[in-house]
Coordinates of C-alpha atoms in Angstrom, one line a residue:
M1 CA 31.2 30.9 7.3
S2 CA 32.8 27.6 8.3
V3 CA 30.8 24.5 7.3
R4 CA 31.2 21.2 9.0
I5 CA 30.3 18.1 7.0
L6 CA 30.2 14.6 8.4
A7 CA 31.1 11.9 5.9
L8 CA 29.9 8.3 6.4
V9 CA 31.2 5.5 4.3
G10 CA 29.0 2.4 3.8
S11 CA 31.9 0.1 3.1
L12 CA 34.1 -1.3 5.8
R13 CA 36.9 -2.5 3.5
A14 CA 40.1 -0.5 4.0
G15 CA 40.7 -0.2 0.2
S16 CA 37.1 0.5 -0.7
H17 CA 36.5 2.7 -3.7
N18 CA 33.8 4.5 -1.7
R19 CA 36.3 5.2 1.1
Q20 CA 38.7 6.5 -1.5
L21 CA 35.9 8.7 -2.9
A22 CA 35.4 10.0 0.6
E23 CA 39.1 10.7 1.0
A24 CA 39.0 12.6 -2.3
A25 CA 36.1 14.7 -0.9
V26 CA 38.3 15.6 2.1
K27 CA 41.1 16.5 -0.2
L28 CA 38.9 18.5 -2.6
A29 CA 36.9 20.3 0.1
P30 CA 36.5 24.0 -0.8
A31 CA 37.9 26.7 1.5
G32 CA 35.7 27.1 4.6
V33 CA 34.6 23.5 4.5
D34 CA 35.8 20.8 7.0
I35 CA 34.8 17.3 6.0
A36 CA 35.2 14.8 8.9
L37 CA 35.4 11.2 7.8
H38 CA 33.7 9.3 10.6
E39 CA 35.5 6.1 11.7
G40 CA 33.9 3.4 13.8
L41 CA 30.7 2.3 12.0
A42 CA 31.8 -1.3 12.3
E43 CA 31.8 -1.0 16.1
I44 CA 28.2 0.2 16.3
P45 CA 25.9 -2.7 17.3
F46 CA 22.7 -3.2 15.3
Y47 CA 20.0 -0.7 16.5
N48 CA 18.1 -2.1 19.5
E49 CA 15.6 0.0 21.5
D50 CA 16.5 -2.1 24.6
V51 CA 20.0 -0.5 24.7
D52 CA 19.1 2.9 23.3
V53 CA 18.3 4.2 26.8
E54 CA 19.9 6.8 28.9
G55 CA 23.1 5.4 30.3
G56 CA 23.0 2.4 28.0
V57 CA 23.8 3.8 24.5
P58 CA 26.9 2.1 23.2
A59 CA 29.9 4.4 23.0
A60 CA 30.3 4.0 19.3
A61 CA 26.6 5.0 18.7
A62 CA 26.9 7.9 21.1
Q63 CA 30.0 9.2 19.2
L64 CA 28.2 8.9 15.9
R65 CA 25.3 10.9 17.2
E66 CA 27.6 13.5 18.7
A67 CA 29.5 13.9 15.4
A68 CA 26.3 14.2 13.4
G69 CA 24.9 16.7 15.9
A70 CA 27.9 18.9 15.6
A71 CA 27.8 18.8 11.7
D72 CA 26.1 21.3 9.5
A73 CA 25.4 18.6 6.8
L74 CA 26.1 14.9 6.1
L75 CA 27.6 13.3 3.0
L76 CA 27.0 9.6 2.6
F77 CA 29.1 7.4 0.4
T78 CA 27.4 4.1 -0.5
P79 CA 28.4 1.1 -2.5
E80 CA 25.6 -1.2 -3.7
Y81 CA 25.3 -4.6 -2.1
N82 CA 22.9 -6.9 -3.8
G83 CA 21.0 -3.9 -5.3
T84 CA 20.6 -2.0 -2.0
I85 CA 22.2 -0.1 0.8
P86 CA 24.9 -1.8 3.0
A87 CA 23.7 -2.8 6.4
V88 CA 26.4 -0.8 8.2
L89 CA 25.2 2.4 6.6
K90 CA 21.5 1.6 7.2
N91 CA 22.4 0.8 10.9
A92 CA 24.1 4.2 11.2
I93 CA 21.0 5.9 9.8
D94 CA 18.8 4.0 12.3
W95 CA 20.9 5.2 15.3
L96 CA 20.9 8.7 13.9
S97 CA 17.1 8.7 13.6
R98 CA 16.5 8.3 17.3
P99 CA 15.2 9.5 19.6
F100 CA 12.1 9.7 17.4
G101 CA 11.5 13.3 16.3
A102 CA 14.7 14.5 17.8
G103 CA 17.4 12.5 16.0
A104 CA 20.9 13.9 15.3
I105 CA 20.2 14.4 11.6
G106 CA 16.8 16.1 12.0
G107 CA 16.5 18.9 9.4
K108 CA 20.2 18.7 8.3
P109 CA 21.1 18.6 4.6
V110 CA 22.2 15.2 3.5
V111 CA 23.8 14.3 0.2
V112 CA 24.2 10.7 -1.0
V113 CA 26.9 9.8 -3.6
G114 CA 28.9 6.7 -4.4
T115 CA 30.5 4.4 -6.8
A116 CA 29.8 0.7 -7.6
F117 CA 31.0 -1.9 -10.1
G118 CA 27.7 -2.0 -12.0
Q119 CA 26.9 0.1 -15.1
Y120 CA 24.7 2.5 -13.1
G121 CA 27.2 3.3 -10.3
G122 CA 25.0 2.2 -7.4
V123 CA 21.9 4.3 -8.0
W124 CA 19.6 1.8 -6.4
A125 CA 21.6 1.9 -3.2
Q126 CA 21.8 5.7 -3.3
E127 CA 18.0 5.9 -3.7
E128 CA 17.5 3.5 -0.8
A129 CA 19.9 5.6 1.3
R130 CA 18.0 8.8 0.4
K131 CA 14.7 7.2 1.3
A132 CA 16.0 5.9 4.7
V133 CA 17.7 9.2 5.6
G134 CA 14.6 11.2 4.6
I135 CA 12.3 9.1 6.8
A136 CA 14.9 9.4 9.6
G137 CA 14.5 13.2 9.5
G138 CA 17.4 14.3 7.3
K139 CA 16.7 16.9 4.6
V140 CA 17.8 15.0 1.5
V141 CA 19.3 17.3 -1.2
E142 CA 17.7 15.6 -4.2
D143 CA 19.4 17.6 -6.9
L144 CA 23.0 16.7 -5.7
K145 CA 23.8 13.3 -7.0
L146 CA 26.9 11.5 -8.1
A147 CA 26.9 7.8 -9.2
I148 CA 30.1 6.6 -10.7
P149 CA 29.9 3.2 -12.6
G150 CA 32.6 0.7 -13.2
S151 CA 34.5 1.3 -9.9
V152 CA 36.5 -1.9 -10.1
T153 CA 38.0 -1.1 -13.4
R154 CA 37.9 2.7 -13.2
F155 CA 39.8 2.9 -9.9
A156 CA 41.9 -0.2 -10.3
E157 CA 45.0 1.9 -10.7
T158 CA 43.7 5.4 -10.2
H159 CA 42.6 7.0 -6.9
P160 CA 39.3 8.9 -7.4
A161 CA 41.1 12.1 -6.4
D162 CA 43.4 11.6 -9.4
D163 CA 40.6 11.0 -11.9
T164 CA 40.0 14.4 -13.4
E165 CA 36.3 13.8 -14.3
V166 CA 35.5 12.4 -10.9
A167 CA 37.4 15.1 -9.1
E168 CA 35.5 17.8 -11.0
Q169 CA 32.1 16.2 -10.4
L170 CA 32.8 15.7 -6.7
A171 CA 34.1 19.2 -6.3
E172 CA 30.9 20.5 -7.9
V173 CA 28.8 18.5 -5.4
L174 CA 30.9 19.9 -2.5
N175 CA 30.7 23.5 -3.8
R176 CA 27.0 23.3 -4.2
L177 CA 26.5 21.7 -0.7
H178 CA 28.7 24.4 0.8
A179 CA 26.6 27.1 -0.9
L180 CA 23.4 25.5 0.3
V181 CA 24.6 25.3 3.9
D182 CA 26.0 28.8 3.8
G183 CA 22.6 30.1 2.5
E184 CA 20.8 28.3 5.3
K185 CA 23.1 29.7 7.9
A186 CA 22.7 33.2 6.6
A187 CA 19.0 32.9 6.6
A188 CA 18.9 31.7 10.2

């Protein structure tokens, strides 16, 4: 069965190590898995119920909801900003959580991974992202985790896809997510 995974990157910087990690995921996706790296999080305005009305939803937010709705699972890549989740990723989760009880990620498996400069690889941000996405209705896959420390030095001259250890760990996350989604589809 074909599995569609939507990847969201919490860093807007073009050369971001988390973006590179997402690019590595696209490259390492197992057969039967299509990972779509969503562009345009920077264009989504901060969530506001006054504009989240029929005919008023900003195009970038509507595109995000459509992409999430078409996906079988989500894969979030988050850096750690001041010990927590970046605003752009939290904002995406907020848009995906609505309408209340019927958001685009409701019941979908969500895995959170990432890399950060610190010695723990952004685990605080990843935990915050898991908490937010779980409250938003996503089905957080708690046993699939990948936090890569020391991003600034580790990836200074090496793309994550070319780091053997990281590539193996990321491939394991992708294979397990693929198996989980396949299992859910078969059971449905």
